[in-house]
PDB file of C-alpha atoms in Angstrom:
ATOM      1  CA  UNK A   1      -0.026  -0.018  -0.031  1.00 45.00           C
ATOM      2  CA  UNK A   2       1.367   3.408  -0.904  1.00 51.00           C
ATOM      3  CA  UNK A   3       1.871   6.363   1.512  1.00 50.00           C
ATOM      4  CA  UNK A   4      -1.185   8.143   0.308  1.00 48.00           C
ATOM      5  CA  UNK A   5      -3.465   5.135   0.569  1.00 51.00           C
ATOM      6  CA  UNK A   6      -2.088   4.481   4.022  1.00 50.00           C
ATOM      7  CA  UNK A   7      -2.637   8.024   5.200  1.00 46.00           C
ATOM      8  CA  UNK A   8      -6.176   7.905   3.773  1.00 48.00           C
ATOM      9  CA  UNK A   9      -6.849   4.657   5.583  1.00 50.00           C
ATOM     10  CA  UNK A  10      -5.661   6.186   8.854  1.00 44.00           C
ATOM     11  CA  UNK A  11      -7.791   9.236   8.380  1.00 46.00           C
ATOM     12  CA  UNK A  12     -10.907   7.224   7.675  1.00 46.00           C
ATOM     13  CA  UNK A  13     -10.237   4.953  10.729  1.00 46.00           C
ATOM     14  CA  UNK A  14      -9.835   7.951  13.022  1.00 46.00           C
ATOM     15  CA  UNK A  15     -13.100   9.597  11.729  1.00 46.00           C
ATOM     16  CA  UNK A  16     -15.099   6.366  11.951  1.00 48.00           C
ATOM     17  CA  UNK A  17     -13.748   5.538  15.427  1.00 47.00           C
ATOM     18  CA  UNK A  18     -14.291   9.056  16.617  1.00 52.00           C
ATOM     19  CA  UNK A  19     -10.764  10.006  17.760  1.00 47.00           C
ATOM     20  CA  UNK A  20     -10.654  12.416  20.678  1.00 50.00           C
ATOM     21  CA  UNK A  21      -9.021  15.852  20.188  1.00 50.00           C
ATOM     22  CA  UNK A  22      -5.468  16.236  21.343  1.00 52.00           C
ATOM     23  CA  UNK A  23      -5.111  16.591  25.020  1.00 54.00           C
ATOM     24  CA  UNK A  24      -8.840  16.273  25.572  1.00 56.00           C
ATOM     25  CA  UNK A  25      -9.515  19.862  24.364  1.00 60.00           C
ATOM     26  CA  UNK A  26     -12.526  20.664  22.302  1.00 66.00           C
ATOM     27  CA  UNK A  27     -11.736  21.850  18.833  1.00 61.00           C
ATOM     28  CA  UNK A  28     -13.229  25.242  18.128  1.00 66.00           C
ATOM     29  CA  UNK A  29     -13.188  25.235  14.334  1.00 82.00           C
ATOM     30  CA  UNK A  30     -11.352  27.482  12.087  1.00 85.00           C
ATOM     31  CA  UNK A  31      -9.642  30.840  12.973  1.00 89.00           C
ATOM     32  CA  UNK A  32      -8.083  33.291  10.652  1.00 91.00           C
ATOM     33  CA  UNK A  33      -5.474  36.046  11.257  1.00 93.00           C
ATOM     34  CA  UNK A  34      -4.991  38.455   8.453  1.00 94.00           C
ATOM     35  CA  UNK A  35      -2.852  41.624   7.933  1.00 95.00           C
ATOM     36  CA  UNK A  36      -3.820  43.946   5.152  1.00 94.00           C
ATOM     37  CA  UNK A  37      -1.660  46.875   3.796  1.00 92.00           C
ATOM     38  CA  UNK A  38      -3.187  49.676   1.705  1.00 92.00           C
ATOM     39  CA  UNK A  39      -1.639  52.590  -0.116  1.00 90.00           C
ATOM     40  CA  UNK A  40      -3.848  55.333  -1.165  1.00 89.00           C
ATOM     41  CA  UNK A  41      -2.456  57.800  -3.761  1.00 86.00           C
ATOM     42  CA  UNK A  42      -3.902  61.156  -4.331  1.00 84.00           C
ATOM     43  CA  UNK A  43      -2.464  63.005  -7.404  1.00 81.00           C
ATOM     44  CA  UNK A  44       0.375  60.530  -8.021  1.00 75.00           C
ATOM     45  CA  UNK A  45       2.766  60.524  -5.147  1.00 75.00           C
ATOM     46  CA  UNK A  46       1.991  64.017  -4.002  1.00 82.00           C
ATOM     47  CA  UNK A  47      -0.217  62.827  -1.135  1.00 88.00           C
ATOM     48  CA  UNK A  48       0.208  59.235   0.027  1.00 88.00           C
ATOM     49  CA  UNK A  49      -1.646  57.494   2.816  1.00 91.00           C
ATOM     50  CA  UNK A  50      -0.531  54.140   4.219  1.00 92.00           C
ATOM     51  CA  UNK A  51      -3.048  52.045   6.137  1.00 94.00           C
ATOM     52  CA  UNK A  52      -2.235  48.692   7.734  1.00 94.00           C
ATOM     53  CA  UNK A  53      -5.141  46.592   9.155  1.00 96.00           C
ATOM     54  CA  UNK A  54      -4.832  43.693  11.573  1.00 96.00           C
ATOM     55  CA  UNK A  55      -7.860  41.450  11.415  1.00 96.00           C
ATOM     56  CA  UNK A  56      -8.862  38.310  13.437  1.00 95.00           C
ATOM     57  CA  UNK A  57     -11.762  36.181  12.511  1.00 92.00           C
ATOM     58  CA  UNK A  58     -13.161  38.921  10.133  1.00 91.00           C
ATOM     59  CA  UNK A  59     -12.927  41.549  12.865  1.00 95.00           C
ATOM     60  CA  UNK A  60     -10.446  44.484  12.612  1.00 96.00           C
ATOM     61  CA  UNK A  61      -8.860  44.782  16.020  1.00 96.00           C
ATOM     62  CA  UNK A  62      -6.099  47.380  15.475  1.00 97.00           C
ATOM     63  CA  UNK A  63      -4.907  49.530  12.537  1.00 96.00           C
ATOM     64  CA  UNK A  64      -2.166  51.902  11.697  1.00 95.00           C
ATOM     65  CA  UNK A  65      -3.033  55.068   9.672  1.00 92.00           C
ATOM     66  CA  UNK A  66      -0.055  57.157   8.437  1.00 91.00           C
ATOM     67  CA  UNK A  67      -2.424  60.273   8.528  1.00 91.00           C
ATOM     68  CA  UNK A  68      -2.847  59.675  12.325  1.00 92.00           C
ATOM     69  CA  UNK A  69       0.705  58.674  12.834  1.00 92.00           C
ATOM     70  CA  UNK A  70       0.140  55.883  15.377  1.00 94.00           C
ATOM     71  CA  UNK A  71      -1.842  52.566  15.925  1.00 95.00           C
ATOM     72  CA  UNK A  72      -5.512  52.858  16.764  1.00 96.00           C
ATOM     73  CA  UNK A  73      -7.431  50.134  18.659  1.00 96.00           C
ATOM     74  CA  UNK A  74     -10.733  49.116  17.234  1.00 96.00           C
ATOM     75  CA  UNK A  75     -11.589  46.595  19.912  1.00 95.00           C
ATOM     76  CA  UNK A  76     -10.764  46.421  23.733  1.00 96.00           C
ATOM     77  CA  UNK A  77      -8.002  43.958  22.873  1.00 95.00           C
ATOM     78  CA  UNK A  78      -6.854  46.125  20.038  1.00 95.00           C
ATOM     79  CA  UNK A  79      -6.522  49.115  22.286  1.00 96.00           C
ATOM     80  CA  UNK A  80      -4.132  47.139  24.546  1.00 96.00           C
ATOM     81  CA  UNK A  81      -2.092  46.160  21.408  1.00 95.00           C
ATOM     82  CA  UNK A  82      -2.083  49.706  20.077  1.00 96.00           C
ATOM     83  CA  UNK A  83      -0.778  51.047  23.395  1.00 96.00           C
ATOM     84  CA  UNK A  84       1.965  48.451  23.492  1.00 95.00           C
ATOM     85  CA  UNK A  85       3.065  49.086  19.851  1.00 95.00           C
ATOM     86  CA  UNK A  86       2.766  52.887  20.283  1.00 95.00           C
ATOM     87  CA  UNK A  87       5.062  52.758  23.331  1.00 95.00           C
ATOM     88  CA  UNK A  88       8.065  51.668  21.266  1.00 93.00           C
ATOM     89  CA  UNK A  89       9.524  54.725  19.480  1.00 93.00           C
ATOM     90  CA  UNK A  90      11.768  52.665  17.200  1.00 93.00           C
ATOM     91  CA  UNK A  91       8.895  50.463  15.976  1.00 89.00           C
ATOM     92  CA  UNK A  92       6.704  53.503  15.454  1.00 92.00           C
ATOM     93  CA  UNK A  93       9.510  55.128  13.417  1.00 92.00           C
ATOM     94  CA  UNK A  94       9.723  52.062  11.227  1.00 90.00           C
ATOM     95  CA  UNK A  95       5.869  52.102  10.757  1.00 90.00           C
ATOM     96  CA  UNK A  96       5.809  55.869   9.839  1.00 89.00           C
ATOM     97  CA  UNK A  97       8.544  55.147   7.269  1.00 89.00           C
ATOM     98  CA  UNK A  98       6.373  52.653   5.434  1.00 88.00           C
ATOM     99  CA  UNK A  99       4.833  55.401   3.335  1.00 87.00           C
ATOM    100  CA  UNK A 100       8.148  56.028   1.574  1.00 86.00           C
ATOM    101  CA  UNK A 101       9.593  52.430   1.889  1.00 87.00           C
ATOM    102  CA  UNK A 102       6.489  50.532   0.916  1.00 85.00           C
ATOM    103  CA  UNK A 103       3.921  52.838  -1.018  1.00 86.00           C
ATOM    104  CA  UNK A 104       6.146  55.287  -2.869  1.00 83.00           C
ATOM    105  CA  UNK A 105       8.730  52.635  -3.767  1.00 83.00           C
ATOM    106  CA  UNK A 106       6.085  50.241  -5.150  1.00 80.00           C
ATOM    107  CA  UNK A 107       4.368  53.166  -6.970  1.00 78.00           C
ATOM    108  CA  UNK A 108       7.602  53.931  -8.804  1.00 79.00           C
ATOM    109  CA  UNK A 109       8.104  50.269  -9.737  1.00 76.00           C
ATOM    110  CA  UNK A 110       4.568  49.671 -11.003  1.00 77.00           C
ATOM    111  CA  UNK A 111       3.948  53.062 -12.794  1.00 73.00           C
ATOM    112  CA  UNK A 112       5.419  52.041 -16.145  1.00 71.00           C
ATOM    113  CA  UNK A 113       3.105  48.972 -16.244  1.00 70.00           C
ATOM    114  CA  UNK A 114      -0.044  50.374 -14.631  1.00 68.00           C
ATOM    115  CA  UNK A 115      -0.262  54.102 -15.230  1.00 66.00           C
ATOM    116  CA  UNK A 116       1.789  54.845 -18.448  1.00 67.00           C
ATOM    117  CA  UNK A 117       0.286  51.925 -20.467  1.00 66.00           C
ATOM    118  CA  UNK A 118      -3.240  53.055 -20.386  1.00 69.00           C
ATOM    119  CA  UNK A 119      -5.059  52.160 -23.626  1.00 76.00           C
ATOM    120  CA  UNK A 120      -8.194  54.037 -24.719  1.00 78.00           C
ATOM    121  CA  UNK A 121     -11.232  51.730 -24.475  1.00 78.00           C
ATOM    122  CA  UNK A 122     -12.822  50.426 -27.501  1.00 86.00           C
ATOM    123  CA  UNK A 123     -16.619  49.976 -27.631  1.00 90.00           C
ATOM    124  CA  UNK A 124     -18.472  47.803 -30.020  1.00 90.00           C
ATOM    125  CA  UNK A 125     -22.295  47.554 -30.029  1.00 91.00           C
ATOM    126  CA  UNK A 126     -23.908  44.515 -31.581  1.00 90.00           C
ATOM    127  CA  UNK A 127     -27.596  43.506 -31.786  1.00 86.00           C
TER     128      UNK A 127
END
């Protein structure tokens, strides 16, 4: 029997026999942690806004907004996290530099492919 078949047989046996969760703990399902970074460009790179969102199970708990200049908590837990992150001046300086390091840098790299290659739209109408 191949490795895949053996693993499949083991999985079926565990499901059929109703194997207990590890260490007797109840399994709570699926959880998801997500970090999302956004760059908002107004008039090219004349005005750039960087937003970094931290999301757990589809709920944003803390975010950094370069216009505000520090982390803002969106939930009680997020307020604690924001206080902790905002208390480190070196970390905050790194975050504030993301506008240049992340947004403006990537804008310069992608401009030839995204902005300068615009093609006028063609429209064709058919019955």
